[in-house]
Short mmCIF file of C-alpha atoms and ligand atoms in Angstrom, two decimals:
data_model
loop_
_atom_site.label_atom_id
_atom_site.label_comp_id
_atom_site.label_asym_id
_atom_site.label_seq_id
_atom_site.Cartn_x
_atom_site.Cartn_y
_atom_site.Cartn_z
CA MET A 1 -4.10 -1.81 -31.79
CA THR A 2 -5.49 0.95 -28.81
CA ILE A 3 -8.33 -0.58 -25.95
CA LEU A 4 -10.87 1.96 -25.55
CA TYR A 5 -13.47 0.94 -22.33
CA GLU A 6 -16.34 2.65 -22.83
CA GLN A 7 -19.97 0.91 -21.25
CA TRP A 8 -22.80 2.83 -23.47
CA GLN A 9 -22.04 1.11 -26.52
CA GLN A 10 -23.43 3.93 -28.61
CA GLN A 11 -20.60 5.91 -27.22
CA ALA A 12 -17.73 3.09 -28.38
CA GLU A 13 -19.17 3.11 -31.30
CA LYS A 14 -19.50 6.67 -32.09
CA LEU A 15 -14.93 6.96 -30.70
CA ALA A 16 -14.32 3.92 -32.04
CA THR A 17 -15.28 5.31 -35.59
CA LEU A 18 -13.45 8.41 -34.43
CA LEU A 19 -10.31 6.97 -33.25
CA GLY A 20 -10.68 4.38 -36.89
CA GLU A 21 -10.53 0.44 -37.56
CA ASP A 22 -7.81 -0.66 -34.77
CA ILE A 23 -9.55 -0.50 -31.75
CA LEU A 24 -10.52 -3.00 -29.08
CA ILE A 25 -13.68 -2.13 -27.19
CA VAL A 26 -14.08 -3.85 -23.63
CA GLY A 27 -17.41 -2.98 -21.89
CA SER A 28 -16.31 -3.59 -18.09
CA ALA A 29 -13.57 -3.28 -15.87
CA ASP A 30 -12.91 -6.75 -15.51
CA ALA A 31 -12.35 -7.40 -19.46
CA LEU A 32 -9.64 -4.25 -19.58
CA VAL A 33 -7.87 -5.74 -17.36
CA GLU A 34 -8.03 -9.03 -19.25
CA GLU A 35 -6.64 -7.53 -22.65
CA VAL A 36 -3.89 -4.65 -21.15
CA ASN A 37 -2.71 -8.43 -19.25
CA VAL A 38 -2.77 -10.31 -22.52
CA ARG A 39 -2.05 -7.37 -24.93
CA ARG A 40 1.89 -6.65 -23.14
CA ASP A 41 2.70 -4.79 -26.55
CA GLU A 42 -0.36 -1.87 -25.94
CA ILE A 43 0.70 1.37 -25.51
CA LEU A 44 -3.10 3.00 -25.04
CA VAL A 45 -6.22 2.58 -23.42
CA ILE A 46 -9.50 5.30 -23.83
CA LEU A 47 -11.22 5.34 -21.10
CA GLY A 48 -14.49 6.06 -22.51
CA PRO A 49 -16.94 8.82 -20.93
CA SER A 50 -18.71 6.12 -18.45
CA THR A 51 -15.45 5.32 -16.81
CA PRO A 52 -16.55 6.24 -12.88
CA LEU A 53 -13.47 8.30 -11.60
CA ALA A 54 -12.42 5.83 -9.22
CA GLU A 55 -11.93 3.56 -11.52
CA ALA A 56 -10.25 5.55 -14.18
CA VAL A 57 -7.86 7.00 -11.10
CA GLY A 58 -7.30 3.24 -9.94
CA PHE A 59 -6.10 2.14 -13.58
CA ALA A 60 -3.87 4.92 -14.03
CA GLU A 61 -2.00 4.47 -10.85
CA GLN A 62 -1.38 0.38 -11.36
CA CYS A 63 -0.66 1.46 -14.99
CA ARG A 64 1.76 4.19 -13.74
CA VAL A 65 3.93 1.32 -11.86
CA ARG A 66 3.25 -1.59 -13.45
CA ARG A 67 3.16 -0.94 -16.93
CA PRO A 68 4.31 2.85 -17.15
CA ALA A 69 4.31 2.50 -21.19
CA LEU A 70 0.89 2.18 -21.80
CA GLY A 71 -0.55 5.62 -21.97
CA VAL A 72 -4.32 5.95 -20.16
CA VAL A 73 -6.38 9.09 -21.53
CA LEU A 74 -9.74 9.56 -20.12
CA LEU A 75 -12.55 10.93 -21.92
CA ARG A 76 -15.10 13.22 -20.04
CA GLN A 77 -18.74 14.84 -20.92
CA TYR A 78 -17.59 17.98 -18.37
CA LEU A 79 -13.80 19.02 -17.94
CA ASP A 80 -14.21 19.20 -13.78
CA VAL A 81 -10.49 21.32 -12.77
CA ASN A 82 -10.75 19.07 -9.87
CA VAL A 83 -11.50 15.66 -11.56
CA MET A 84 -8.56 16.80 -14.44
CA ALA A 85 -6.27 17.64 -11.36
CA GLU A 86 -6.98 13.98 -9.87
CA ALA A 87 -6.99 11.95 -12.56
CA LEU A 88 -3.81 13.90 -13.30
CA ARG A 89 -1.65 13.41 -10.20
CA ALA A 90 -3.25 9.24 -10.76
CA GLY A 91 -0.89 9.33 -13.75
CA VAL A 92 -3.51 9.46 -16.95
CA ARG A 93 -1.57 11.23 -19.21
CA GLU A 94 -4.62 13.83 -20.89
CA VAL A 95 -7.84 14.13 -19.47
CA VAL A 96 -10.38 15.68 -22.98
CA ASP A 97 -13.91 16.86 -23.44
CA VAL A 98 -15.60 13.88 -25.62
CA ALA A 99 -17.25 16.48 -27.63
CA ASP A 100 -13.95 17.50 -28.91
CA SER A 101 -12.77 15.22 -31.97
CA ALA A 102 -9.53 16.85 -32.66
CA ALA A 103 -8.49 17.32 -29.01
CA ILE A 104 -9.11 12.79 -28.90
CA LEU A 105 -6.63 12.37 -31.51
CA GLY A 106 -4.24 14.61 -30.51
CA ALA A 107 -3.92 13.21 -27.64
CA CYS A 108 -3.74 9.96 -28.07
CA ALA A 109 -1.12 11.27 -31.11
CA ARG A 110 0.87 12.11 -28.06
CA SER A 111 0.51 9.00 -25.72
CA GLN A 112 1.38 6.87 -27.93
CA ASP A 113 5.08 9.58 -28.98
CA ILE A 114 5.33 8.99 -24.72
CA SER A 115 5.23 5.22 -25.56
CA ARG A 116 7.10 4.50 -27.88
CA GLN A 117 9.67 6.58 -26.74
CA LEU A 118 9.24 5.54 -23.65
CA ASN A 119 9.67 1.49 -24.90
CA GLN A 120 13.35 2.12 -26.69
CA HIS A 121 14.72 2.41 -22.91
CA THR A 122 12.33 -0.49 -21.54
CA HIS A 123 13.14 -4.00 -21.81
CA ALA A 124 9.80 -5.50 -23.12
CA ASN A 125 9.72 -7.97 -20.04
CA GLY A 126 9.86 -5.09 -17.34
CA HIS A 127 6.09 -5.29 -18.00
CA ALA A 128 4.61 -5.85 -15.00
CA VAL A 129 0.93 -8.33 -14.77
CA MET A 130 -1.79 -6.13 -13.44
CA PRO A 131 -3.99 -7.91 -11.06
CA THR A 132 -7.44 -8.99 -11.72
CA SER A 133 -10.07 -7.10 -9.75
CA GLY A 134 -11.17 -10.40 -9.53
CA ASN A 135 -8.96 -13.07 -7.71
CA GLY A 136 -5.82 -11.09 -7.41
CA ALA A 137 -2.45 -12.39 -8.38
CA GLY A 138 -1.77 -13.00 -12.04
CA ASP A 139 2.33 -14.36 -11.39
CA LEU A 140 2.72 -11.52 -9.10
CA ARG A 141 2.30 -11.75 -5.28
CA ASP A 142 -0.37 -9.45 -4.29
CA GLY A 143 0.68 -9.33 -0.48
CA GLN A 144 -1.29 -8.10 2.38
CA VAL A 145 -0.36 -4.42 3.58
CA ILE A 146 -0.71 -4.71 7.56
CA THR A 147 0.25 -0.92 8.79
CA VAL A 148 1.14 -0.07 12.28
CA PHE A 149 0.09 2.95 13.85
CA SER A 150 -0.62 4.55 16.80
CA ALA A 151 -1.25 8.53 17.97
CA LYS A 152 0.88 8.33 20.93
CA GLY A 153 4.93 7.88 20.53
CA GLY A 154 6.25 4.73 22.81
CA VAL A 155 3.33 2.49 22.83
CA GLY A 156 5.31 -0.51 21.06
CA LYS A 157 4.57 0.23 17.37
CA THR A 158 7.97 -1.19 16.53
CA MET A 159 8.16 -4.44 18.91
CA THR A 160 5.09 -5.29 17.60
CA ALA A 161 5.69 -4.93 13.79
CA LEU A 162 9.37 -5.85 14.10
CA ASN A 163 8.15 -9.45 16.06
CA LEU A 164 5.26 -9.64 13.82
CA ALA A 165 7.54 -9.78 10.95
CA ILE A 166 10.12 -12.41 11.91
CA LEU A 167 7.15 -14.64 13.23
CA LEU A 168 4.67 -14.17 10.04
CA ALA A 169 8.16 -15.23 7.67
CA GLU A 170 8.24 -18.46 9.61
CA GLY A 171 11.78 -19.32 9.18
CA GLY A 172 11.38 -18.59 4.86
CA LYS A 173 8.15 -19.69 4.69
CA ARG A 174 6.60 -17.32 3.24
CA LYS A 175 8.54 -13.74 1.95
CA VAL A 176 7.60 -10.76 4.09
CA CYS A 177 8.95 -7.12 3.52
CA LEU A 178 9.47 -4.94 7.11
CA MET A 179 9.29 -1.33 5.82
CA ASP A 180 10.09 1.01 8.30
CA LEU A 181 8.63 3.98 7.39
CA ASP A 182 9.42 6.01 10.80
CA LEU A 183 11.41 8.34 8.21
CA ALA A 184 12.91 11.21 10.97
CA PHE A 185 13.61 8.20 13.98
CA GLY A 186 13.30 4.74 12.36
CA ASP A 187 15.11 1.94 15.07
CA VAL A 188 14.92 -0.88 12.97
CA ALA A 189 18.34 -1.42 11.83
CA ILE A 190 19.32 -1.33 15.69
CA LEU A 191 17.06 -3.32 17.14
CA THR A 192 17.98 -5.77 14.55
CA GLN A 193 21.86 -4.75 14.04
CA LEU A 194 21.69 -4.07 10.62
CA ALA A 195 23.87 -1.92 8.94
CA PRO A 196 21.79 0.45 7.19
CA GLU A 197 23.89 0.87 4.25
CA ARG A 198 21.03 1.06 1.41
CA THR A 199 17.33 2.67 2.60
CA ILE A 200 14.85 4.75 1.77
CA ALA A 201 16.71 7.66 1.41
CA ASP A 202 18.39 5.67 -1.62
CA ALA A 203 14.91 5.85 -3.57
CA VAL A 204 14.72 9.54 -3.95
CA PRO A 205 17.11 10.40 -6.73
CA VAL A 206 15.31 7.37 -8.44
CA ALA A 207 11.78 8.06 -7.33
CA ASP A 208 10.21 8.41 -10.74
CA ARG A 209 11.53 5.41 -12.67
CA ILE A 210 12.14 2.63 -9.18
CA ASP A 211 10.81 -0.89 -10.86
CA GLU A 212 11.07 -4.14 -8.94
CA THR A 213 15.09 -4.25 -9.74
CA GLY A 214 15.39 -1.13 -8.25
CA PHE A 215 13.45 -1.56 -5.45
CA ARG A 216 15.00 -4.99 -4.61
CA THR A 217 18.54 -3.38 -4.65
CA LEU A 218 16.87 -1.02 -1.66
CA LEU A 219 16.36 -4.26 1.09
CA THR A 220 18.66 -5.24 3.68
CA PRO A 221 17.88 -8.57 4.04
CA TYR A 222 17.59 -9.89 7.71
CA ARG A 223 16.52 -13.38 7.81
CA SER A 224 15.23 -16.42 6.00
CA GLY A 225 11.79 -15.12 4.62
CA LEU A 226 12.09 -11.78 5.89
CA ASP A 227 13.94 -8.51 4.11
CA VAL A 228 14.28 -4.48 5.62
CA LEU A 229 13.57 -1.26 4.06
CA LEU A 230 15.57 1.01 6.36
CA ALA A 231 14.42 3.99 7.36
CA PRO A 232 17.14 6.87 6.42
CA VAL A 233 19.85 7.62 8.96
CA GLN A 234 20.04 10.91 8.91
CA PRO A 235 16.48 12.92 9.93
CA ALA A 236 16.57 15.09 7.63
CA LEU A 237 16.39 13.14 4.66
CA ALA A 238 12.34 11.79 5.87
CA GLU A 239 11.83 15.26 4.13
CA ASP A 240 12.60 14.23 0.52
CA ILE A 241 10.43 11.66 0.45
CA GLY A 242 7.18 11.77 -1.17
CA ARG A 243 3.58 10.79 -0.32
CA GLY A 244 4.11 9.17 -3.92
CA LEU A 245 6.92 7.72 -4.03
CA ILE A 246 5.86 5.65 -0.66
CA SER A 247 3.09 4.29 -2.66
CA ASP A 248 4.94 3.13 -5.11
CA LEU A 249 7.56 1.40 -2.80
CA ILE A 250 4.55 -0.18 -1.22
CA GLN A 251 2.86 -1.56 -4.39
CA LEU A 252 6.68 -3.14 -5.44
CA ALA A 253 7.34 -4.51 -1.73
CA ARG A 254 3.16 -6.18 -2.94
CA ASP A 255 4.18 -7.72 -6.19
CA SER A 256 7.01 -9.79 -4.42
CA PHE A 257 5.92 -10.57 -0.85
CA ASP A 258 3.33 -12.43 1.06
CA TYR A 259 3.52 -9.34 3.52
CA VAL A 260 4.46 -5.65 3.79
CA VAL A 261 4.02 -4.77 7.39
CA ILE A 262 4.84 -1.01 7.60
CA ASP A 263 6.36 0.38 10.98
CA THR A 264 4.92 3.90 11.39
CA ALA A 265 6.20 7.61 13.13
CA SER A 266 2.96 8.56 15.16
CA VAL A 267 1.94 11.63 12.65
CA PHE A 268 -1.04 11.78 10.75
CA SER A 269 1.54 13.40 7.30
CA GLU A 270 1.37 13.13 4.04
CA GLN A 271 3.48 10.42 4.09
CA MET A 272 2.07 8.41 6.86
CA LEU A 273 -1.12 8.61 5.27
CA ALA A 274 0.31 7.02 2.29
CA ALA A 275 0.76 3.52 4.30
CA LEU A 276 -2.47 3.65 6.24
CA ASP A 277 -4.35 4.15 2.45
CA ALA A 278 -2.23 1.06 1.04
CA ALA A 279 -2.96 -1.36 3.71
CA HIS A 280 -5.39 -4.08 3.83
CA HIS A 281 -5.66 -3.98 8.23
CA TYR A 282 -4.25 -1.90 10.32
CA LEU A 283 -3.31 -2.65 13.54
CA LEU A 284 -3.58 -0.07 16.28
CA VAL A 285 -1.23 -0.21 19.58
CA THR A 286 -1.79 0.72 22.46
CA THR A 287 -1.12 0.53 25.89
CA PRO A 288 -3.44 1.16 29.28
CA GLU A 289 -2.72 4.58 29.96
CA ILE A 290 -5.34 7.32 29.36
CA PRO A 291 -3.72 10.01 26.94
CA ALA A 292 -2.80 6.65 25.08
CA LEU A 293 -6.29 5.84 25.05
CA LYS A 294 -7.69 8.30 24.18
CA ASN A 295 -5.27 9.20 21.12
CA THR A 296 -6.48 5.54 19.98
CA ARG A 297 -10.18 6.62 20.39
CA VAL A 298 -9.08 10.38 17.79
CA VAL A 299 -7.39 7.74 15.30
CA LEU A 300 -10.72 5.71 15.24
CA ASP A 301 -12.56 8.51 14.89
CA MET A 302 -10.17 9.61 12.03
CA PHE A 303 -9.95 6.46 10.25
CA ASP A 304 -14.24 7.12 10.15
CA LEU A 305 -13.69 10.23 8.64
CA LEU A 306 -10.96 8.58 5.87
CA ASP A 307 -13.62 5.65 5.47
CA TYR A 308 -11.03 3.41 6.21
CA ARG A 309 -12.84 -0.41 6.48
CA ARG A 310 -13.52 -1.15 10.52
CA GLU A 311 -13.56 -4.81 9.99
CA ALA A 312 -9.91 -4.72 8.64
CA ARG A 313 -8.86 -2.90 12.07
CA THR A 314 -7.46 -4.45 15.40
CA VAL A 315 -6.48 -2.66 18.54
CA VAL A 316 -3.47 -3.96 20.23
CA LEU A 317 -3.03 -3.66 23.84
CA ASN A 318 0.56 -3.71 25.10
CA ARG A 319 1.77 -4.07 28.34
CA ALA A 320 -1.93 -5.53 28.41
CA ASP A 321 -0.99 -6.51 32.28
CA SER A 322 0.73 -3.46 33.64
CA LYS A 323 -1.31 -2.65 37.27
CA VAL A 324 -2.05 1.08 36.58
CA GLY A 325 -5.82 0.58 37.78
CA LEU A 326 -7.49 0.00 34.87
CA SER A 327 -9.70 -2.78 34.29
CA HIS A 328 -9.92 -4.57 30.91
CA THR A 329 -13.42 -2.59 30.82
CA ASP A 330 -12.81 0.90 31.75
CA ILE A 331 -9.75 0.59 28.97
CA GLU A 332 -12.55 -0.46 26.31
CA LYS A 333 -15.48 1.83 27.81
CA VAL A 334 -12.38 5.43 26.05
CA ILE A 335 -11.82 3.41 23.36
CA ARG A 336 -15.02 2.66 22.37
CA VAL A 337 -14.56 -1.51 20.69
CA PRO A 338 -13.19 -4.03 21.62
CA ILE A 339 -9.66 -4.91 21.97
CA ASN A 340 -8.86 -7.16 19.55
CA ALA A 341 -5.03 -8.76 21.16
CA HIS A 342 -2.94 -8.40 24.00
CA ILE A 343 1.18 -8.56 24.58
CA PRO A 344 2.25 -8.17 28.01
CA SER A 345 4.64 -6.32 29.81
CA SER A 346 8.01 -7.54 30.04
CA ARG A 347 11.66 -6.27 30.71
CA ASP A 348 13.18 -8.98 28.57
CA VAL A 349 10.98 -6.27 25.74
CA PRO A 350 14.09 -3.30 26.37
CA VAL A 351 16.74 -6.01 27.02
CA SER A 352 16.05 -7.37 23.60
CA ALA A 353 16.06 -4.07 22.07
CA ASN A 354 19.55 -3.72 23.95
CA VAL A 355 21.37 -6.67 22.65
CA GLY A 356 19.29 -6.13 19.09
CA VAL A 357 18.01 -9.74 19.07
CA PRO A 358 14.19 -9.62 18.92
CA LEU A 359 12.25 -12.01 20.98
CA ALA A 360 10.32 -14.13 18.21
CA VAL A 361 14.25 -14.77 17.58
CA SER A 362 15.76 -15.34 20.93
CA HIS A 363 12.77 -16.64 23.30
CA ALA A 364 10.17 -18.54 20.58
CA SER A 365 8.02 -19.16 23.49
CA HIS A 366 8.21 -15.88 25.47
CA PRO A 367 4.43 -14.90 26.48
CA VAL A 368 5.67 -11.54 24.74
CA THR A 369 6.20 -13.52 21.58
CA LEU A 370 3.39 -15.93 21.89
CA ALA A 371 1.05 -12.98 22.55
CA ILE A 372 2.71 -11.27 18.79
CA LYS A 373 1.74 -15.09 17.60
CA GLU A 374 -0.99 -15.54 18.20
CA LEU A 375 -2.66 -12.09 16.82
CA ALA A 376 -0.93 -13.46 13.61
CA ALA A 377 -2.12 -16.66 13.90
CA LYS A 378 -6.59 -15.23 14.84
CA LYS A 379 -5.62 -12.03 11.73
CA PHE A 380 -3.58 -12.71 9.11
CA ARG A 381 -2.70 -15.87 7.89
CA ARG A 382 -4.26 -16.52 5.07
CA THR A 383 -3.98 -19.31 2.11
CA ALA A 384 -5.90 -16.89 -0.40
CA PRO A 385 -6.56 -13.44 -0.07
CA ASP A 386 -9.04 -12.37 1.87
CA VAL A 387 -9.28 -8.50 2.05
CA LYS A 388 -9.70 -7.39 -1.44
CA VAL A 389 -7.14 -4.85 -2.28
CA LYS A 390 -8.24 -1.10 -1.37
CA ARG A 391 -6.57 1.43 -3.69
CA GLY A 392 -5.98 -1.10 -6.41
CA LEU A 393 -6.90 -1.79 -9.87
CA PHE A 394 -10.75 -1.64 -10.02
CA SER A 395 -11.52 -0.34 -6.34
CA LYS A 396 -10.39 3.08 -4.92
CA GLY A 397 -12.80 4.21 -3.02
CA SER A 398 -14.60 0.97 -2.50
CA ARG A 399 -13.48 0.64 0.99
N1 ATP B 1 5.16 -5.25 25.94
C1 ATP B 1 6.62 -4.18 26.24
N2 ATP B 1 6.92 -4.65 27.64
C2 ATP B 1 7.93 -3.77 28.29
N3 ATP B 1 8.15 -3.10 27.47
C3 ATP B 1 8.11 -2.25 25.92
C4 ATP B 1 6.68 -3.34 25.81
N4 ATP B 1 6.57 -2.76 24.33
C5 ATP B 1 7.42 -1.75 23.93
N5 ATP B 1 8.86 -1.58 25.22
C6 ATP B 1 9.33 -0.53 25.88
O1 ATP B 1 8.72 0.58 25.09
C7 ATP B 1 9.58 1.67 24.31
C8 ATP B 1 8.66 1.65 23.11
O2 ATP B 1 8.40 0.79 22.40
P1 ATP B 1 8.81 0.63 21.34
O3 ATP B 1 10.17 1.30 19.91
O4 ATP B 1 7.86 -0.42 20.41
O5 ATP B 1 7.33 1.91 20.74
P2 ATP B 1 6.70 2.46 19.20
O6 ATP B 1 5.58 2.77 19.71
O7 ATP B 1 7.53 2.24 18.53
O8 ATP B 1 7.86 3.97 19.30
P3 ATP B 1 8.38 5.66 18.66
O9 ATP B 1 6.67 6.07 18.69
O10 ATP B 1 9.32 6.11 19.53
O11 ATP B 1 8.66 4.65 16.99
C9 ATP B 1 10.79 0.52 24.45
O12 ATP B 1 11.93 0.77 25.10
C10 ATP B 1 10.34 -0.77 24.67
O13 ATP B 1 11.68 -1.41 24.55
MG1 MG B 2 8.65 3.05 17.12
#
């Protein structure tokens, strides 16, 4: 039975008549998700012309990853090139003028054909439940994504991300995935002495069909509760890793882990934007030096432009106790937001890097470990999701 989502009843009935009897009409986004989750074998959803574009795009993005055999056809009152491009990029199969009955029927038939072919190749239990826009998880974990970022390199992103991931896992109490998205120069493997036998680069040849099982094979187990997606060994491979693949991998990680901690490179590239777009929390690392602070302000301005939620940002001052002639008031004056966490400077940090054992592993009560532990407890401990998914189902654009 095809599912039609159309809020305007008159329009819904008109379309139902056109499409034949086997149509289930839903009038809300929540009802749509519910029906899609119940009807695991459904192969076609038609989004009526009253569907807001952001909802349609969000829904199609989720389907592409979780239910690739479920086709989405979008109907519009007017066909606009930009709208079409955005919808198709998100995974909508066809965008059709609602007034063109023949085109609607043709699009639906084509989409059903594709789905049937896909189903022949897919195991029925390969379907994943989609999160409702209400309470999230279904039978998936719906992990929180924490993206660690800075506009300036060398400020301590990797040190923070790595130790935070270890502490969040709490020796196996929670499942954490650390993704090294410093794609050209990622050094998590070195800092943990992990052999990079599988890396994110191995996802490239299967980028269009990677599923949860495939994703798991890319991960390198590090400690109880903590798996790592390592960066490519050869920097040149970084270029092949597209924004779409990164988004898909993050989504797959969210399905199986409670937390997804992402280490990044200090660039505003398409790849890093994928990691930022998917974040529930932004951890902005800086140091008490004017260039780093100035760049933090630039990042904050950029985040405003990108409409990333202010309440999701945490500014971390690393090497906070360095005597460099700047008081905390001076620092907050430059960045114009409060500092949320302070990590002290310690020679044990480079020492731990050199021996390949992070401080959170070797020194549980080291001041650096304790500072990151406090940050984790203050900002990220949770029993239930406290931040709704920004780009999850039906929430795109609601940041
Ligand atoms: N709190 C600290 N005390 C002393 N040294 C530190 C501290 N934090 C980081 N370092 C050192 O600073 C250097 C940069 O740290 P790190 O690699 O974590 O930064 P990054 O922001 O990830 O850098 P990149 O942009 O190159 O990836 C490393 O040599 C690390 O050992
Ligand atoms: Mg780094």
